[in-house]
Coordinates of C-alpha atoms and ligand atoms in Angstrom, one line a residue:
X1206 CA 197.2 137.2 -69.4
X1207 CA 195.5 133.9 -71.0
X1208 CA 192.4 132.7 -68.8
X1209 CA 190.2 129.4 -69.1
X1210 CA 187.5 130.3 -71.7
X1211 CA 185.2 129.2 -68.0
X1212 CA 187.1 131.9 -65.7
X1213 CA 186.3 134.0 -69.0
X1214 CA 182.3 133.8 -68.9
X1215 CA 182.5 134.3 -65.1
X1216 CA 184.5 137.5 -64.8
X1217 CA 182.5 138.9 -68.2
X1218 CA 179.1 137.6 -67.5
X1219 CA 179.3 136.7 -71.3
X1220 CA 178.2 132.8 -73.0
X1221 CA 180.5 130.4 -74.2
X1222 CA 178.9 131.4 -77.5
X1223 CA 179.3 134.8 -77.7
X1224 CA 183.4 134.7 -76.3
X1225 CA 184.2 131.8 -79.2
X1226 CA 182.8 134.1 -82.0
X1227 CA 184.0 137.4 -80.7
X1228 CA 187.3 135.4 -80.9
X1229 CA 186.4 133.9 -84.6
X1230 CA 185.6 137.5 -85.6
X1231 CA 188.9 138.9 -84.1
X1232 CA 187.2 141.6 -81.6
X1233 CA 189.2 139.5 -78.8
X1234 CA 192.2 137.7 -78.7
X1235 CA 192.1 133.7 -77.9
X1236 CA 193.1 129.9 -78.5
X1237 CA 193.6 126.6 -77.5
X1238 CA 196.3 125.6 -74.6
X1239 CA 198.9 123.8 -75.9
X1240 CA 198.9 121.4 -73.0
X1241 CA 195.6 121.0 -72.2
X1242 CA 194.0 121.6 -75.1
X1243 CA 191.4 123.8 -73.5
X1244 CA 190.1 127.1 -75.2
X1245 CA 191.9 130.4 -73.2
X1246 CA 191.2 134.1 -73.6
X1247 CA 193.2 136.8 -73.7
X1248 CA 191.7 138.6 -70.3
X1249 CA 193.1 142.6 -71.3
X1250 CA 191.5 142.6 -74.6
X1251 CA 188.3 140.7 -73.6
X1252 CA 187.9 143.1 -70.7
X1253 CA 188.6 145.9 -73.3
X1254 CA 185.8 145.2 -75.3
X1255 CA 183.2 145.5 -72.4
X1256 CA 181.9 148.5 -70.7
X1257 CA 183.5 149.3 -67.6
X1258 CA 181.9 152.1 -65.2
X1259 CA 183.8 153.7 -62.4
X1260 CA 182.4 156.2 -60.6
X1261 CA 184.3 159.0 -58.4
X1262 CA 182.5 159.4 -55.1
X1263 CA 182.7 161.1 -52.0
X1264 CA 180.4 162.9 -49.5
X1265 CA 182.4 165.7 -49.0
X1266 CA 182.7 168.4 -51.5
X1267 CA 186.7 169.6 -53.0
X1268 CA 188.2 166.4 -52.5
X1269 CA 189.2 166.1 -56.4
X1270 CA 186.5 163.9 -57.8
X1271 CA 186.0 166.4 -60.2
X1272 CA 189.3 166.2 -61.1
X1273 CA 190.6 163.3 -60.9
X1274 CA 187.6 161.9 -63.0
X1275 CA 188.8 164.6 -66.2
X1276 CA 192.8 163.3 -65.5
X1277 CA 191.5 159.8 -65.8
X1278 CA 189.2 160.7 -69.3
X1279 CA 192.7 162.1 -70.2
X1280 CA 194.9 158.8 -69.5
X1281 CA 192.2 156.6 -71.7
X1282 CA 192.2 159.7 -74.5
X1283 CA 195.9 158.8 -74.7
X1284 CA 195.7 154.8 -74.8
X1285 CA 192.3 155.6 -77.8
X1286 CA 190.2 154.3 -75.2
X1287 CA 186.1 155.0 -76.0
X1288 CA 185.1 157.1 -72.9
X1289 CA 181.7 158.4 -71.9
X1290 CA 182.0 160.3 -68.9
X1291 CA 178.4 161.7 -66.7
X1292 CA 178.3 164.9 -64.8
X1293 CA 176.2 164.1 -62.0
X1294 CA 176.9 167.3 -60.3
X1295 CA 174.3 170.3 -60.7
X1296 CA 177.7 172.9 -60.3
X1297 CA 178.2 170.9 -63.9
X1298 CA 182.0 171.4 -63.3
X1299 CA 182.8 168.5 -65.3
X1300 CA 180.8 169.0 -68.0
X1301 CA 182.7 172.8 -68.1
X1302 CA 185.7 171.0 -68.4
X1303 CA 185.2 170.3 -71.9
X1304 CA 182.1 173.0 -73.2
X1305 CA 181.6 176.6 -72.1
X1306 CA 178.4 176.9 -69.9
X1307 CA 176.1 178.5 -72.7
X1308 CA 176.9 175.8 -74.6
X1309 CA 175.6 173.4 -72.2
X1310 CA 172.6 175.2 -71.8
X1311 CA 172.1 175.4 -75.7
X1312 CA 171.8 171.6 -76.1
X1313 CA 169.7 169.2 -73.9
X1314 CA 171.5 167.8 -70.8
X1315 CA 171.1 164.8 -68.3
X1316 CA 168.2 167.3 -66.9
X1317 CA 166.5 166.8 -69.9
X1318 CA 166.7 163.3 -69.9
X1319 CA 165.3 163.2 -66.2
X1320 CA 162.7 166.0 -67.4
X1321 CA 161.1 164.5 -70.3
X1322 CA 162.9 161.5 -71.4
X1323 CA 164.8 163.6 -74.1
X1324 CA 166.5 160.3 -76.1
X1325 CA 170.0 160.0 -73.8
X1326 CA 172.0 159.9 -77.5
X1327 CA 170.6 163.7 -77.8
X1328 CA 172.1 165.0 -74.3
X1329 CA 175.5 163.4 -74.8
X1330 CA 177.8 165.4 -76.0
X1331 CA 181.2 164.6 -78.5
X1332 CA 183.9 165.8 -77.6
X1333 CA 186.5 164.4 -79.4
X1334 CA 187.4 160.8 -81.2
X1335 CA 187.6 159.2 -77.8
X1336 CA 185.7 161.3 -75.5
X1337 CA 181.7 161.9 -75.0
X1338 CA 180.1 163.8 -72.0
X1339 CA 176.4 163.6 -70.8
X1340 CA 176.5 167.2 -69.0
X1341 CA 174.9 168.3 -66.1
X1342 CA 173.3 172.0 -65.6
X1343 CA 171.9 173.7 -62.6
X1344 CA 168.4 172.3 -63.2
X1345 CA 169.6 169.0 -62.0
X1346 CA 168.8 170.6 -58.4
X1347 CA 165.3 169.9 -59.2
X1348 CA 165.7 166.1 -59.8
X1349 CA 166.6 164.6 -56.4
X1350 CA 163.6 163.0 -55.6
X1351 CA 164.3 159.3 -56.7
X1352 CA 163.7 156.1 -54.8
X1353 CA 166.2 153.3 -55.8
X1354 CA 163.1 151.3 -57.6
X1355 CA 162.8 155.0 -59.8
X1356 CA 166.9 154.7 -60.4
X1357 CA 166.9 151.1 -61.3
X1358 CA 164.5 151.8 -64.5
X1359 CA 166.8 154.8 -65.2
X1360 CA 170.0 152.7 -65.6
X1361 CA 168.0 150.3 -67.7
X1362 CA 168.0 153.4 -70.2
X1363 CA 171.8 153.9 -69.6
X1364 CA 172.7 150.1 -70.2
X1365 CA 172.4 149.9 -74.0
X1366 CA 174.1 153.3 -74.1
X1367 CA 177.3 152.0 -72.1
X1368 CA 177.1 149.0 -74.5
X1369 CA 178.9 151.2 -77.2
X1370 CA 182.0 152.7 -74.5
X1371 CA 185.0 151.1 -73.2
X1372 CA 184.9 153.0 -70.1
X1373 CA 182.3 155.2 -68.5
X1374 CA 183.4 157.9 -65.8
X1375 CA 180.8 158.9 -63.4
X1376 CA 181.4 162.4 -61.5
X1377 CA 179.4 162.5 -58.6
X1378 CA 177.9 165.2 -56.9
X1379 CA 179.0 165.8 -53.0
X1380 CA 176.4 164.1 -51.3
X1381 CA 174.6 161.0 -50.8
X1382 CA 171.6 162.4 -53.0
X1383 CA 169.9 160.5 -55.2
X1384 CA 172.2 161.4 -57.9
X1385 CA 175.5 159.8 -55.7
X1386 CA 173.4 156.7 -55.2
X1387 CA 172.7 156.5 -58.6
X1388 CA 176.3 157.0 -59.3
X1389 CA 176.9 153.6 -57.1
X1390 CA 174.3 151.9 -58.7
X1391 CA 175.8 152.5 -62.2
X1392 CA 179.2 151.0 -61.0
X1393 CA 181.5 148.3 -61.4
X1394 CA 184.2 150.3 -59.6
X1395 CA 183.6 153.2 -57.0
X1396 CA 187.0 155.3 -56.3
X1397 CA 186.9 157.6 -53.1
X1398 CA 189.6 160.5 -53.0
X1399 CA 190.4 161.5 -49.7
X1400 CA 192.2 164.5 -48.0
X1401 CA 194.5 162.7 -45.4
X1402 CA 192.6 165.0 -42.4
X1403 CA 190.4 164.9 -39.7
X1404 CA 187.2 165.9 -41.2
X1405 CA 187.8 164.4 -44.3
X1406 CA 189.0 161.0 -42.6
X1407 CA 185.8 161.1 -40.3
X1408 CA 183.5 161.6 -43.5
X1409 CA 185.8 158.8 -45.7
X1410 CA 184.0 156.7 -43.0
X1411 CA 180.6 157.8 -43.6
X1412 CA 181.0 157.4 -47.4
X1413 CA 182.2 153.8 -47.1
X1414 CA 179.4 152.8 -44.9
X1415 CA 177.0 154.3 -47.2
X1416 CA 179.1 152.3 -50.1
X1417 CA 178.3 148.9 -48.2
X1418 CA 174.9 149.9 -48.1
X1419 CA 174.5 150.8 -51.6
X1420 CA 176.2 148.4 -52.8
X1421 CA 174.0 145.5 -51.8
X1422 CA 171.7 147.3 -54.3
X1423 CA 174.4 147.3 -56.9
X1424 CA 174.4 144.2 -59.1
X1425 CA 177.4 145.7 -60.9
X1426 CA 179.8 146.6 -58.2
X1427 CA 183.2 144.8 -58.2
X1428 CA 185.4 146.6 -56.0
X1429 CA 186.1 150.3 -54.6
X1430 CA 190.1 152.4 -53.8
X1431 CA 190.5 155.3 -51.4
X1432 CA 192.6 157.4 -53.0
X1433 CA 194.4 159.9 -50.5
X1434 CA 195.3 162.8 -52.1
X1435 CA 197.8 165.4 -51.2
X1436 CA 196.4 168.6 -53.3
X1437 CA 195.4 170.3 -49.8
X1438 CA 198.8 168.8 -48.1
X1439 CA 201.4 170.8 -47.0
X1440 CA 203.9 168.5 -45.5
X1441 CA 202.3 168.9 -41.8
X1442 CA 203.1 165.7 -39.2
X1443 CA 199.3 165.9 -39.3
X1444 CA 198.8 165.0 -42.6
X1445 CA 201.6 161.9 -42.8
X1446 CA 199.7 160.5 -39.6
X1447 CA 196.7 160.2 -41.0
X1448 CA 198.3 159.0 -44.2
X1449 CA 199.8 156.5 -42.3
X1450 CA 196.0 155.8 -40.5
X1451 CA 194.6 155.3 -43.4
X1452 CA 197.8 152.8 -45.3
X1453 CA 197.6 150.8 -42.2
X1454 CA 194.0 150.3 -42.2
X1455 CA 193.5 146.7 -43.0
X1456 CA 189.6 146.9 -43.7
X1457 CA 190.1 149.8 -46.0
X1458 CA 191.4 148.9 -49.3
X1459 CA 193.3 152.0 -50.6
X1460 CA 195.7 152.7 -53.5
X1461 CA 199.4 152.9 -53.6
X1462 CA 200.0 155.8 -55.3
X1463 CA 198.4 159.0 -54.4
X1464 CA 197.0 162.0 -56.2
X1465 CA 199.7 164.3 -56.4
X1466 CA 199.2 168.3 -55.5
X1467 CA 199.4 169.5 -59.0
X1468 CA 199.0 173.4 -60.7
X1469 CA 199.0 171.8 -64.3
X1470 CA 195.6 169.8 -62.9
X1471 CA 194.5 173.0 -61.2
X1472 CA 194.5 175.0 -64.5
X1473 CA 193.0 171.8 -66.9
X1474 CA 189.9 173.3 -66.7
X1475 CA 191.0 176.3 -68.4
X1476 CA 193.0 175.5 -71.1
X1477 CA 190.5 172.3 -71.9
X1478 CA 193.4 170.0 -73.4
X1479 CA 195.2 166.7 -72.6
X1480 CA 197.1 167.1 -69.3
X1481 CA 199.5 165.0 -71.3
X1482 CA 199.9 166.8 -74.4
X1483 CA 200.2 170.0 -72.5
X1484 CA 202.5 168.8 -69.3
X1485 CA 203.5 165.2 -69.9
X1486 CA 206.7 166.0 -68.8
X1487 CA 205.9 167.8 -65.4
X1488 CA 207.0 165.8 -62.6
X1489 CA 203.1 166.1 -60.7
X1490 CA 201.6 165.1 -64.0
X1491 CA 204.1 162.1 -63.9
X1492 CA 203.2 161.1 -60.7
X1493 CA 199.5 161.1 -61.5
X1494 CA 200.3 158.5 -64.3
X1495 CA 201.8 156.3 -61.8
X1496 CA 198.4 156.5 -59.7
X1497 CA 196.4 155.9 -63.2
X1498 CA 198.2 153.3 -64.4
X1499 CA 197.7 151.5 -60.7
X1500 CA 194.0 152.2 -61.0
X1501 CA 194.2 150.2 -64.8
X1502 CA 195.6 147.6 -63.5
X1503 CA 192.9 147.2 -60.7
X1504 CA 190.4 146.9 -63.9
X1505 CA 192.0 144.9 -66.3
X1506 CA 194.9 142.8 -64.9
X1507 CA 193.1 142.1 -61.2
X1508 CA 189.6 142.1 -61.8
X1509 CA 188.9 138.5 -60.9
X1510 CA 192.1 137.2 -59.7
X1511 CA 191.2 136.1 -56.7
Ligands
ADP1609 N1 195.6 167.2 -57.5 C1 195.2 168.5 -57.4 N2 196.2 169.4 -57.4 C2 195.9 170.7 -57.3 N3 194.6 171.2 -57.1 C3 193.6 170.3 -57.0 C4 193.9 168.9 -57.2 N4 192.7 168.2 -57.1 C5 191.8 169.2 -56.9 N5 192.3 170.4 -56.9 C6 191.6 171.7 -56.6 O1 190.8 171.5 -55.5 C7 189.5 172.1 -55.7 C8 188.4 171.0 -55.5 O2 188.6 170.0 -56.6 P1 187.3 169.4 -57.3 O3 187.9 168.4 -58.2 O4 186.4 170.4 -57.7 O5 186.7 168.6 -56.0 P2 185.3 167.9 -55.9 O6 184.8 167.5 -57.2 O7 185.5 166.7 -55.0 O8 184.4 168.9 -55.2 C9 189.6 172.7 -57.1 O9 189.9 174.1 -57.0 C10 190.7 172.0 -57.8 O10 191.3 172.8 -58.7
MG1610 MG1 183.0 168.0 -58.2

């Protein structure tokens, strides 16, 4: 979609000058309005070219933000999308997604970042063309002491590192620690998976008032999705209803699509490829698409339509 080069700096944050020579240099696609002669942007490939963090949050532990957050990596992988994605979990689940454990623990990690400013180029790990990881390891337990004045002069180390990502997946632990807030304060866009159930309803509560809260401290925040999903479902009344609870809630803004109750995501941690190489054609892998492809929209066809 073409955008007024003015609805352009507001949704990017970027000058005048910098969108008209990203355009002269061809790193975005623009030009003038044949009617109005005014200068329009091309709002996909100027969005593309900026950092965009989302992080995966939620109080409660075994919802899926783990993942959900490597299916997600996986969808970008396919499209060539530059990902960096940040354990922020001590159980480093994530992070053992994509390296074995010793291998972690053979290289510096997030921990050593926090520990001793280790440079954050040295802890981040390649993992492929498109993928990087800044793992996590159990020593992160130690480092949950910040205040939010502490974790604002942390992300100004994590800033010029986004600069050189598309996206940037954030996998946070499950609690409102100062590693979760963190994990808000990094964000343009927080995503919330929820099991459609009593405890986990109550608790989707409990996250999204501690989401208003944090995000008055979040200069970056644009918007947030519960995401139901239905790995723990098993067709019970129970679970529709609060489906339903939850769909019908006008204050809460959730997604569409939900995460479907998938084996082939279960075992992506053990075979460490693309969910989409490996099971592109299975029909829960298919529905997950459906939910990612709502989610990139969110990001690069709404953001700012309003
Ligand atoms: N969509 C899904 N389909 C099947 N199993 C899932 C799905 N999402 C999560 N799981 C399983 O549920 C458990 C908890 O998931 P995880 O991603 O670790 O949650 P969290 O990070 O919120 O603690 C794991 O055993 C995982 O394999
Ligand atoms: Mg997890």
């Amino acid at each position: 979609m073409m955008i007024p080069i003015k609805t352009a700096c507001q949704i990017s944050n970027l000058t005048d000058r910098t969108i008209r020579d990203w355009i002269t240099d061809g790193k975005i696609i623009g030009g003038k309005d044949d009617l109005t002669g005014i200068l329009h942007v091309d709002k996909e490939s100027l969005l593309k070219s900026l950092p965009t963090s989302i992080c995966f949050y939620n109080q409660k532990g075994g919802v899926g933000k783990t993942t959900i957050s490597v299916m997600m990596a996986d969808y970008f992988d396919k499209k060539g999308v530059k990902t960096l994605l940040i354990d922020l979990d001590q159980q480093a689940n994530l992070s053992q997604s994509y390296f074995d454990y010793d291998d972690i623990r053979g290289s510096s990690t997030l921990y050593n970042y926090l520990e001793d400013k280790t440079p954050l180029a040295k802890c981040i790990k390649t993992y492929n063309d498109n993928i990087d990881v800044l793992p996590a390891d159990i020593r992160l337990s130690r480092k949950d002491n910040y205040d939010l004045d502490e974790l604002d002069s942390i992300k100004a180390d994590f800033i010029p590192i986004f600069r050189k990502y598309q996206i940037v997946i954030i996998d946070c632990p499950p609690s409102l620690s100062a590693m979760s807030k963190f994990g808000l304060l990094l964000s343009n866009y927080v995503f919330i998976p929820v099991i459609p159930e009593p405890y986990s309803f109550d608790g989707m509560f409990e996250t999204l008032n501690n989401l208003k809260r944090m995000t008055k401290f979040c200069a970056d925040f644009i918007d947030y999705r519960v995401i139901i999903t239905n790995h723990e479902m098993r067709k019970l009344t129970l679970h529709e209803n609060y489906v339903d609870m939850i769909k019908n809630d006008k204050k809460i803004r959730s997604a569409e699509q939900t995460i479907p109750n998938s084996v082939a995501m279960k075992e992506r941690p053990l075979h460490k490829s693309n969910i989409f190489d490996m099971y592109g054609n299975d029909k829960g892998v298919k529905k997950l698409e459906t939910l990612l492809d709502e989610l990139y929209n969110a990001i690069y066809i709404e953001r700012g339509n309003k």
